[in-house]
mmCIF file of N, CA and C and ligand atoms in Angstrom:
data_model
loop_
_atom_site.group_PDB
_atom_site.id
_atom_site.type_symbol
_atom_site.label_atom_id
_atom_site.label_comp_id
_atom_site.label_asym_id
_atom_site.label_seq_id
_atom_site.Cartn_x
_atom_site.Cartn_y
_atom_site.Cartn_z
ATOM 1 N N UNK A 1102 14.648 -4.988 -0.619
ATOM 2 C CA UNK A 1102 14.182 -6.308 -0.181
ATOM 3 C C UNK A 1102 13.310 -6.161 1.060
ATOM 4 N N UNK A 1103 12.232 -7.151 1.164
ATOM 5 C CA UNK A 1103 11.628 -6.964 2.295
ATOM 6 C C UNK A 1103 11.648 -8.071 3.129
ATOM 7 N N UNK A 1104 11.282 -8.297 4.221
ATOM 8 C CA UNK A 1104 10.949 -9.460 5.189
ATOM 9 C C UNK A 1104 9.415 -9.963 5.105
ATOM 10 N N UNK A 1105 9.623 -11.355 5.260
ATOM 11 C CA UNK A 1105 8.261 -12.133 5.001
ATOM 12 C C UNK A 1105 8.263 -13.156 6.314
ATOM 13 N N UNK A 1106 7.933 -12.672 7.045
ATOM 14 C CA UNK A 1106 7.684 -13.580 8.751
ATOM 15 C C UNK A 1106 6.425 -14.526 8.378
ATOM 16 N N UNK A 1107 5.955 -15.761 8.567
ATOM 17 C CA UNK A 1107 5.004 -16.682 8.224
ATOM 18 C C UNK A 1107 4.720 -17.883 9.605
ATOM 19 N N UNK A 1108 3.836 -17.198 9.846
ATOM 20 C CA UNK A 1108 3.104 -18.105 11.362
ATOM 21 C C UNK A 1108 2.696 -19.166 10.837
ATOM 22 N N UNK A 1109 2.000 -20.151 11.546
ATOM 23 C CA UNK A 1109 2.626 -20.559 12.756
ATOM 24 C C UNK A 1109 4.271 -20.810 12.885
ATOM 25 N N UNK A 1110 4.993 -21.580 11.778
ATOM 26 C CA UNK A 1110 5.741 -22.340 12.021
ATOM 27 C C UNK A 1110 7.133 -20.953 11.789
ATOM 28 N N UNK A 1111 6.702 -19.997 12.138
ATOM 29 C CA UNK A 1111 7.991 -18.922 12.783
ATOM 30 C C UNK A 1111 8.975 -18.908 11.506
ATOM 31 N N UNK A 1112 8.549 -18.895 9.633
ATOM 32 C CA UNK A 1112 10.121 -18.764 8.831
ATOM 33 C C UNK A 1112 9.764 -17.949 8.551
ATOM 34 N N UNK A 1113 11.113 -17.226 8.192
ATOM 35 C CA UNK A 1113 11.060 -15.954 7.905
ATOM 36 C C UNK A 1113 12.208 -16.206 6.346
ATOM 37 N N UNK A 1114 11.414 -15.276 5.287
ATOM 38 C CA UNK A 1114 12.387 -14.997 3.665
ATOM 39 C C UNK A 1114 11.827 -14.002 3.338
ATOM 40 N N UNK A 1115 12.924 -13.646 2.136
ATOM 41 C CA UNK A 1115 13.204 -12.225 2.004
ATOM 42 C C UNK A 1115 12.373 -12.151 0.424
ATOM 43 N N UNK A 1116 11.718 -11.105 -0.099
ATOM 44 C CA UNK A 1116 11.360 -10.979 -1.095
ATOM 45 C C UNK A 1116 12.026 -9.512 -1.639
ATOM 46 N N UNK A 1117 11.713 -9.192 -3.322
ATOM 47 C CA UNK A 1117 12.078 -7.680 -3.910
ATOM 48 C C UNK A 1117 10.981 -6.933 -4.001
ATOM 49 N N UNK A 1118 9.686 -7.502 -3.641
ATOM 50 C CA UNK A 1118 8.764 -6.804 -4.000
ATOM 51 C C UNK A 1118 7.733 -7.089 -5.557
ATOM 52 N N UNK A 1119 8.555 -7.882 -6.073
ATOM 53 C CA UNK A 1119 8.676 -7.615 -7.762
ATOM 54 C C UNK A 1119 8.150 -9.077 -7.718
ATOM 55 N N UNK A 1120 8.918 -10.045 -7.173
ATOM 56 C CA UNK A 1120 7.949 -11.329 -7.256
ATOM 57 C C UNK A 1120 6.520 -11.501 -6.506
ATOM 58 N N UNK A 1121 5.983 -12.694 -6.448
ATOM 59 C CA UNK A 1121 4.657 -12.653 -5.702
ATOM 60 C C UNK A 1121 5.066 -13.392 -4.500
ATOM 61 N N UNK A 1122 4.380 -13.061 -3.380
ATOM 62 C CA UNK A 1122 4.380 -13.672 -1.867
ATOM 63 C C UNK A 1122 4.915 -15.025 -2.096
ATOM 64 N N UNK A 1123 4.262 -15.604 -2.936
ATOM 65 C CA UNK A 1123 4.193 -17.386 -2.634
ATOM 66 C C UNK A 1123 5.269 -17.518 -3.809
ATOM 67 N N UNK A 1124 5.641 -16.714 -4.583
ATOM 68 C CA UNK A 1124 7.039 -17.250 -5.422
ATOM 69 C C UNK A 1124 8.096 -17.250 -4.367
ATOM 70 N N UNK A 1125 8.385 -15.869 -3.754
ATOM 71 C CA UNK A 1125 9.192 -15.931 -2.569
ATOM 72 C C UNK A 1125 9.441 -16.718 -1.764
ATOM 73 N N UNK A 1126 8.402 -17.094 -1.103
ATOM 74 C CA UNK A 1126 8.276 -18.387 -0.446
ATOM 75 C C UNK A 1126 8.978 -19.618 -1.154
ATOM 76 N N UNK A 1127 7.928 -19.922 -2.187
ATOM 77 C CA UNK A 1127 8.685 -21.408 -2.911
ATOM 78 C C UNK A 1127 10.133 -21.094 -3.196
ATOM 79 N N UNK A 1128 10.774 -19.932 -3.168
ATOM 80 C CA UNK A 1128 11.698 -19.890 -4.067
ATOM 81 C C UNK A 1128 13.079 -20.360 -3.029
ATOM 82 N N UNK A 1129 12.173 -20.078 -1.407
ATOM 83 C CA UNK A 1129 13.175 -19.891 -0.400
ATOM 84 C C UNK A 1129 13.163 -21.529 0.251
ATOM 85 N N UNK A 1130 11.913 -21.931 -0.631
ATOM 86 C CA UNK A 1130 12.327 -23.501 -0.070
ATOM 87 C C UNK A 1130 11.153 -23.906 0.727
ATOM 88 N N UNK A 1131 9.885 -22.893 1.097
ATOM 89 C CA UNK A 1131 9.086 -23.026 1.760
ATOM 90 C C UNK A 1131 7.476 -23.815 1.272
ATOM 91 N N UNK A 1132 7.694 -25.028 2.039
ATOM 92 C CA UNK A 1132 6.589 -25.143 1.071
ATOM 93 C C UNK A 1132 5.219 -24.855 1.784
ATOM 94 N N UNK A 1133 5.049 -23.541 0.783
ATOM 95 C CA UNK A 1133 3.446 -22.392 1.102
ATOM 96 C C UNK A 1133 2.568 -23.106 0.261
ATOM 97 N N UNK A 1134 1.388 -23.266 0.699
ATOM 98 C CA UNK A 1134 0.197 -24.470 0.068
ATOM 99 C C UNK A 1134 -0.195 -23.621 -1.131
ATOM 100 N N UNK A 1135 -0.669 -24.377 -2.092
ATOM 101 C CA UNK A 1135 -1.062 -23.330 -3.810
ATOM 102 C C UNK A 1135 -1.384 -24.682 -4.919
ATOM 103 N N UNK A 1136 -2.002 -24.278 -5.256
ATOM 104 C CA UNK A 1136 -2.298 -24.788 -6.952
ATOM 105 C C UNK A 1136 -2.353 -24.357 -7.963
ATOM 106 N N UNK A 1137 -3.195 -23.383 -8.113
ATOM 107 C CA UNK A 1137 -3.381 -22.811 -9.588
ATOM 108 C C UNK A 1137 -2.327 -21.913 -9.840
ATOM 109 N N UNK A 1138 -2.141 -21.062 -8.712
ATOM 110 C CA UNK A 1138 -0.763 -19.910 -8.641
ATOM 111 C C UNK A 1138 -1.576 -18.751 -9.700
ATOM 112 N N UNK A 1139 -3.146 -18.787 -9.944
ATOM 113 C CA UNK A 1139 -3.324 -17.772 -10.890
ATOM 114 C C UNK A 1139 -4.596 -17.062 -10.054
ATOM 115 N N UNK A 1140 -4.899 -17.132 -8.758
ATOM 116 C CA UNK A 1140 -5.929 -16.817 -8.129
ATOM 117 C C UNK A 1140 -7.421 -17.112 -8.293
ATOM 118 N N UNK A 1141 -7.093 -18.498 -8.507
ATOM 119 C CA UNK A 1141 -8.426 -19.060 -8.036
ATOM 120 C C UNK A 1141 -8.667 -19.918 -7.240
ATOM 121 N N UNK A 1142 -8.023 -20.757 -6.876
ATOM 122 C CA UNK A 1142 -8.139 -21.857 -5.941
ATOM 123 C C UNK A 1142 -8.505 -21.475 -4.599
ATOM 124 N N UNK A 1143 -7.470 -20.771 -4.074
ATOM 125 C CA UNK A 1143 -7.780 -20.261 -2.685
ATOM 126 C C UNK A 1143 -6.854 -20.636 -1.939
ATOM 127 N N UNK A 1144 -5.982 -21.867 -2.169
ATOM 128 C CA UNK A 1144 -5.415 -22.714 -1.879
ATOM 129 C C UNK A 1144 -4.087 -21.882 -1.094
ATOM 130 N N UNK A 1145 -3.745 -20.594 -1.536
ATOM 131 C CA UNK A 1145 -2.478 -19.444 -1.271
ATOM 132 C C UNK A 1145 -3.049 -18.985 0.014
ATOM 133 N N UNK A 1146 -4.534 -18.413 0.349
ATOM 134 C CA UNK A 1146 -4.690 -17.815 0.880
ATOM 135 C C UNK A 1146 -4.325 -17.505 2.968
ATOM 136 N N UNK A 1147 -4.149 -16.823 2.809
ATOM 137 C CA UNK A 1147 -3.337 -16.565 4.283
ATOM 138 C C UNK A 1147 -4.033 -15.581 5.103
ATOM 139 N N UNK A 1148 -3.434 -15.221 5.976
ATOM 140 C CA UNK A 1148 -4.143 -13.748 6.883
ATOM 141 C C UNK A 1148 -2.530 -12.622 6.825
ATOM 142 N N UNK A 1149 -2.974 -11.325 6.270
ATOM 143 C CA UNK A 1149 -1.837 -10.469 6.950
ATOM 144 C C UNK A 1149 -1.983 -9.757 8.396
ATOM 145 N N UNK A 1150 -1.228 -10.121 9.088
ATOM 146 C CA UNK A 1150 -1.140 -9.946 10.704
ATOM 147 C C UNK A 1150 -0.351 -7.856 9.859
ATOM 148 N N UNK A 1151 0.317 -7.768 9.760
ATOM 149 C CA UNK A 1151 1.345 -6.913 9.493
ATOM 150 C C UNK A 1151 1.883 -6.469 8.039
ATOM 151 N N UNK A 1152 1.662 -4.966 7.655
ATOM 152 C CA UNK A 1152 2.529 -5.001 6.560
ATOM 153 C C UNK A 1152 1.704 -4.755 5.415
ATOM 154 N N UNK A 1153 2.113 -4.135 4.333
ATOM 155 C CA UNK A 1153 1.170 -4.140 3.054
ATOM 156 C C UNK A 1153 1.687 -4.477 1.613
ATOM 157 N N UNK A 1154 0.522 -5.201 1.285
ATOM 158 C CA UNK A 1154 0.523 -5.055 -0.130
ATOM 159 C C UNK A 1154 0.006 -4.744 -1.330
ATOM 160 N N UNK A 1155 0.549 -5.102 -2.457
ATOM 161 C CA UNK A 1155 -0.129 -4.703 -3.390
ATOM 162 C C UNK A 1155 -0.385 -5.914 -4.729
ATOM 163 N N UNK A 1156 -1.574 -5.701 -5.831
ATOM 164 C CA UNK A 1156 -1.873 -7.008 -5.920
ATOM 165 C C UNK A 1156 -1.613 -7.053 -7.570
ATOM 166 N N UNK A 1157 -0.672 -7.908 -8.479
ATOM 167 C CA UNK A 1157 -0.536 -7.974 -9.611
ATOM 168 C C UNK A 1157 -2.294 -7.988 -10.386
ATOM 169 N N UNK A 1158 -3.268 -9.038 -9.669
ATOM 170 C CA UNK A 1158 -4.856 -9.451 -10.115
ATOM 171 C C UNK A 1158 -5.643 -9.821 -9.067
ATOM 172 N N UNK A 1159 -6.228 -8.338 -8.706
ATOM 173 C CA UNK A 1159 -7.214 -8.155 -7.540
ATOM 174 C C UNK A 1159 -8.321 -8.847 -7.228
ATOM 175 N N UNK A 1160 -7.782 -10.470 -6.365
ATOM 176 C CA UNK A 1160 -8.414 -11.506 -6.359
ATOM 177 C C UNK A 1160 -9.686 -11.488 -6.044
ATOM 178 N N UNK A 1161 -11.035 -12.192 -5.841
ATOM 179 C CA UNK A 1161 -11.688 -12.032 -4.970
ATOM 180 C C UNK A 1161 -12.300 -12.188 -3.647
ATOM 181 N N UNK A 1162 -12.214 -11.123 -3.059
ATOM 182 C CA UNK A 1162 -12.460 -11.321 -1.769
ATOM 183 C C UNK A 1162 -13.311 -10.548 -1.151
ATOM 184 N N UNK A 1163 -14.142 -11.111 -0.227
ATOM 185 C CA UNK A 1163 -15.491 -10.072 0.591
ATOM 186 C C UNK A 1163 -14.571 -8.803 1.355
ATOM 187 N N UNK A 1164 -15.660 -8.071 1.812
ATOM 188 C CA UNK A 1164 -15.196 -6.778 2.705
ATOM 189 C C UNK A 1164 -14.794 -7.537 3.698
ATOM 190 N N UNK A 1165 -15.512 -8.104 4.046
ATOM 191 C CA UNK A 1165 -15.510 -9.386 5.495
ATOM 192 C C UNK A 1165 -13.978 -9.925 5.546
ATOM 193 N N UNK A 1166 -13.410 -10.935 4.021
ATOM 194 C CA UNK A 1166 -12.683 -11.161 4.326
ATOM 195 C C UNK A 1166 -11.437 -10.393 4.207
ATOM 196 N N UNK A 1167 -11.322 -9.174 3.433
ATOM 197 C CA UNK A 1167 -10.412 -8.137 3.222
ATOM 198 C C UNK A 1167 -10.383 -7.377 4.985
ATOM 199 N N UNK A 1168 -10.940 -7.227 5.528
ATOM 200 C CA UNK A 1168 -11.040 -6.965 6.838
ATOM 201 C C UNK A 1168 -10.391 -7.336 7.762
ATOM 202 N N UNK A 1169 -10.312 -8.427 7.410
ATOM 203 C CA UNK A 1169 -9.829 -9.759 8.408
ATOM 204 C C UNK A 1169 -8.553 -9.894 8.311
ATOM 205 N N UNK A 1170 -7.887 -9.627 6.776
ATOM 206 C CA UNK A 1170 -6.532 -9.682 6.472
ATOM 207 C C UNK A 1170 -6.516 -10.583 5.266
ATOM 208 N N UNK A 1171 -7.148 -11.439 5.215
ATOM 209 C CA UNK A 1171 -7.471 -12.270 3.804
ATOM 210 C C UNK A 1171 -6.574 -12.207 2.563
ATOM 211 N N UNK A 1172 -5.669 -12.246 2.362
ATOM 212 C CA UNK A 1172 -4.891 -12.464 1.258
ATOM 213 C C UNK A 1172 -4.526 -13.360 0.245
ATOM 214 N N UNK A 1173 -4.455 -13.271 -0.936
ATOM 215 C CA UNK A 1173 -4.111 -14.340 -2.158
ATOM 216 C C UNK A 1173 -2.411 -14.581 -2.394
ATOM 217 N N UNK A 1174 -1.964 -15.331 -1.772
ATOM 218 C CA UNK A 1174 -0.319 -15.318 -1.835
ATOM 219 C C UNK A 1174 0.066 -15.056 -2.758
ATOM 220 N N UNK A 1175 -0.261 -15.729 -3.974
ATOM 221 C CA UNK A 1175 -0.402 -16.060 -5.092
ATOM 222 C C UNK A 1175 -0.658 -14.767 -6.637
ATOM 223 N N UNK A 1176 -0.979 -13.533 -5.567
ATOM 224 C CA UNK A 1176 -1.295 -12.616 -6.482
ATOM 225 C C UNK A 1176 -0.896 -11.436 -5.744
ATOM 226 N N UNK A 1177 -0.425 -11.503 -4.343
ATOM 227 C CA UNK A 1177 0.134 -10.218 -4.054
ATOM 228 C C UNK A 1177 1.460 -10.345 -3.814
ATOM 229 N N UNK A 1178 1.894 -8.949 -3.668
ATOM 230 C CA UNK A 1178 3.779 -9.120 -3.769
ATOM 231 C C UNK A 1178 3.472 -7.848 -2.557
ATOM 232 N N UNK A 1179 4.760 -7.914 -1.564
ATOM 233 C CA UNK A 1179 4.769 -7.099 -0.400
ATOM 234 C C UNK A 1179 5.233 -5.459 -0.926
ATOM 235 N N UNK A 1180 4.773 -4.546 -0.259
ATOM 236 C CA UNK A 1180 5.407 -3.413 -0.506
ATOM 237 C C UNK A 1180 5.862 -2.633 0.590
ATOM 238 N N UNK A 1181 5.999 -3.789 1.857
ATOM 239 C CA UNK A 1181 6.768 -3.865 3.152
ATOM 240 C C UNK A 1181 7.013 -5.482 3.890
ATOM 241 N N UNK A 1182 7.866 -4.952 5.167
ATOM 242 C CA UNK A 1182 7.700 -5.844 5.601
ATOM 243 C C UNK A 1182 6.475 -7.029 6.055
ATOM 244 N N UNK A 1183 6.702 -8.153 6.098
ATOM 245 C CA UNK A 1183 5.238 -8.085 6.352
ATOM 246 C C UNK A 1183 4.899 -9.435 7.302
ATOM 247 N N UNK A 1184 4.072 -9.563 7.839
ATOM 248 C CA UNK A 1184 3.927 -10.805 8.840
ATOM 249 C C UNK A 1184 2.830 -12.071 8.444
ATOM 250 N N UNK A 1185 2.846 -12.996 8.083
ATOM 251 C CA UNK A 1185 1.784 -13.389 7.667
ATOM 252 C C UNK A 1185 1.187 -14.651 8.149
ATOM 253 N N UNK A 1186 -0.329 -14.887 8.669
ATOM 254 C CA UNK A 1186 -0.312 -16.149 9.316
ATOM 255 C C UNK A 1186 -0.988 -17.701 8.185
ATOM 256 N N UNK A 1187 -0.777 -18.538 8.486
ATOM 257 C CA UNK A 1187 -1.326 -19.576 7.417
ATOM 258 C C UNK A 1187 -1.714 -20.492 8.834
ATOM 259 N N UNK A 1188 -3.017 -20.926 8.303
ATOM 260 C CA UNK A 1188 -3.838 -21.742 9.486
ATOM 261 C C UNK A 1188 -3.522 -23.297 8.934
HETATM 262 S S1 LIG B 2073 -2.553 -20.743 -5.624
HETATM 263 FE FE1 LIG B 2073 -4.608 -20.795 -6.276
HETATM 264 S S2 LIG B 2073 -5.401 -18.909 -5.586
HETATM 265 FE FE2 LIG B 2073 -3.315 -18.799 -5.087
#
């Protein structure tokens, strides 16, 4: 199991790795912003401060924003702990 820390509002839930970021989330009660849940909207997307993952459908994203931390909740699952911010 890993840890899923989520800025601003400081919650922290636990995932296996095996689900996706934002199932974890919803599953823990959190409500993480999303629509399509199939990587297109954008609507998942977050910053990783910390931590890595890996991606069931390698959304798209610029170098720019892969750089930055840019993530698809929605399509990656942690393969650590991980810190994540949502604006
Ligand atoms: S919920 Fe639409 S891209 Fe993640």
């Amino acid at each position: 199991m890993y840890q899923v820390r989520l800025l601003p509002h400081d919650v922290t839930f636990a995932t296996d790795g095996e689900q996706t970021v934002l199932e974890a989330a919803l599953n823990a009660g959190i409500a993480f912003p999303n629509r399509c849940q199939v990587g297109a909207c954008a609507m998942c997307m977050c910053r990783k401060q910390q931590g890595e993952i890996r991606y069931q459908l390698e959304p798209m994203l610029t170098e720019k924003e892969q750089a930055e931390g840019w993530i698809f909740a929605c399509q990656a699952m942690a393969t650590s702990d991980l810190v994540l911010q949502l604006d």
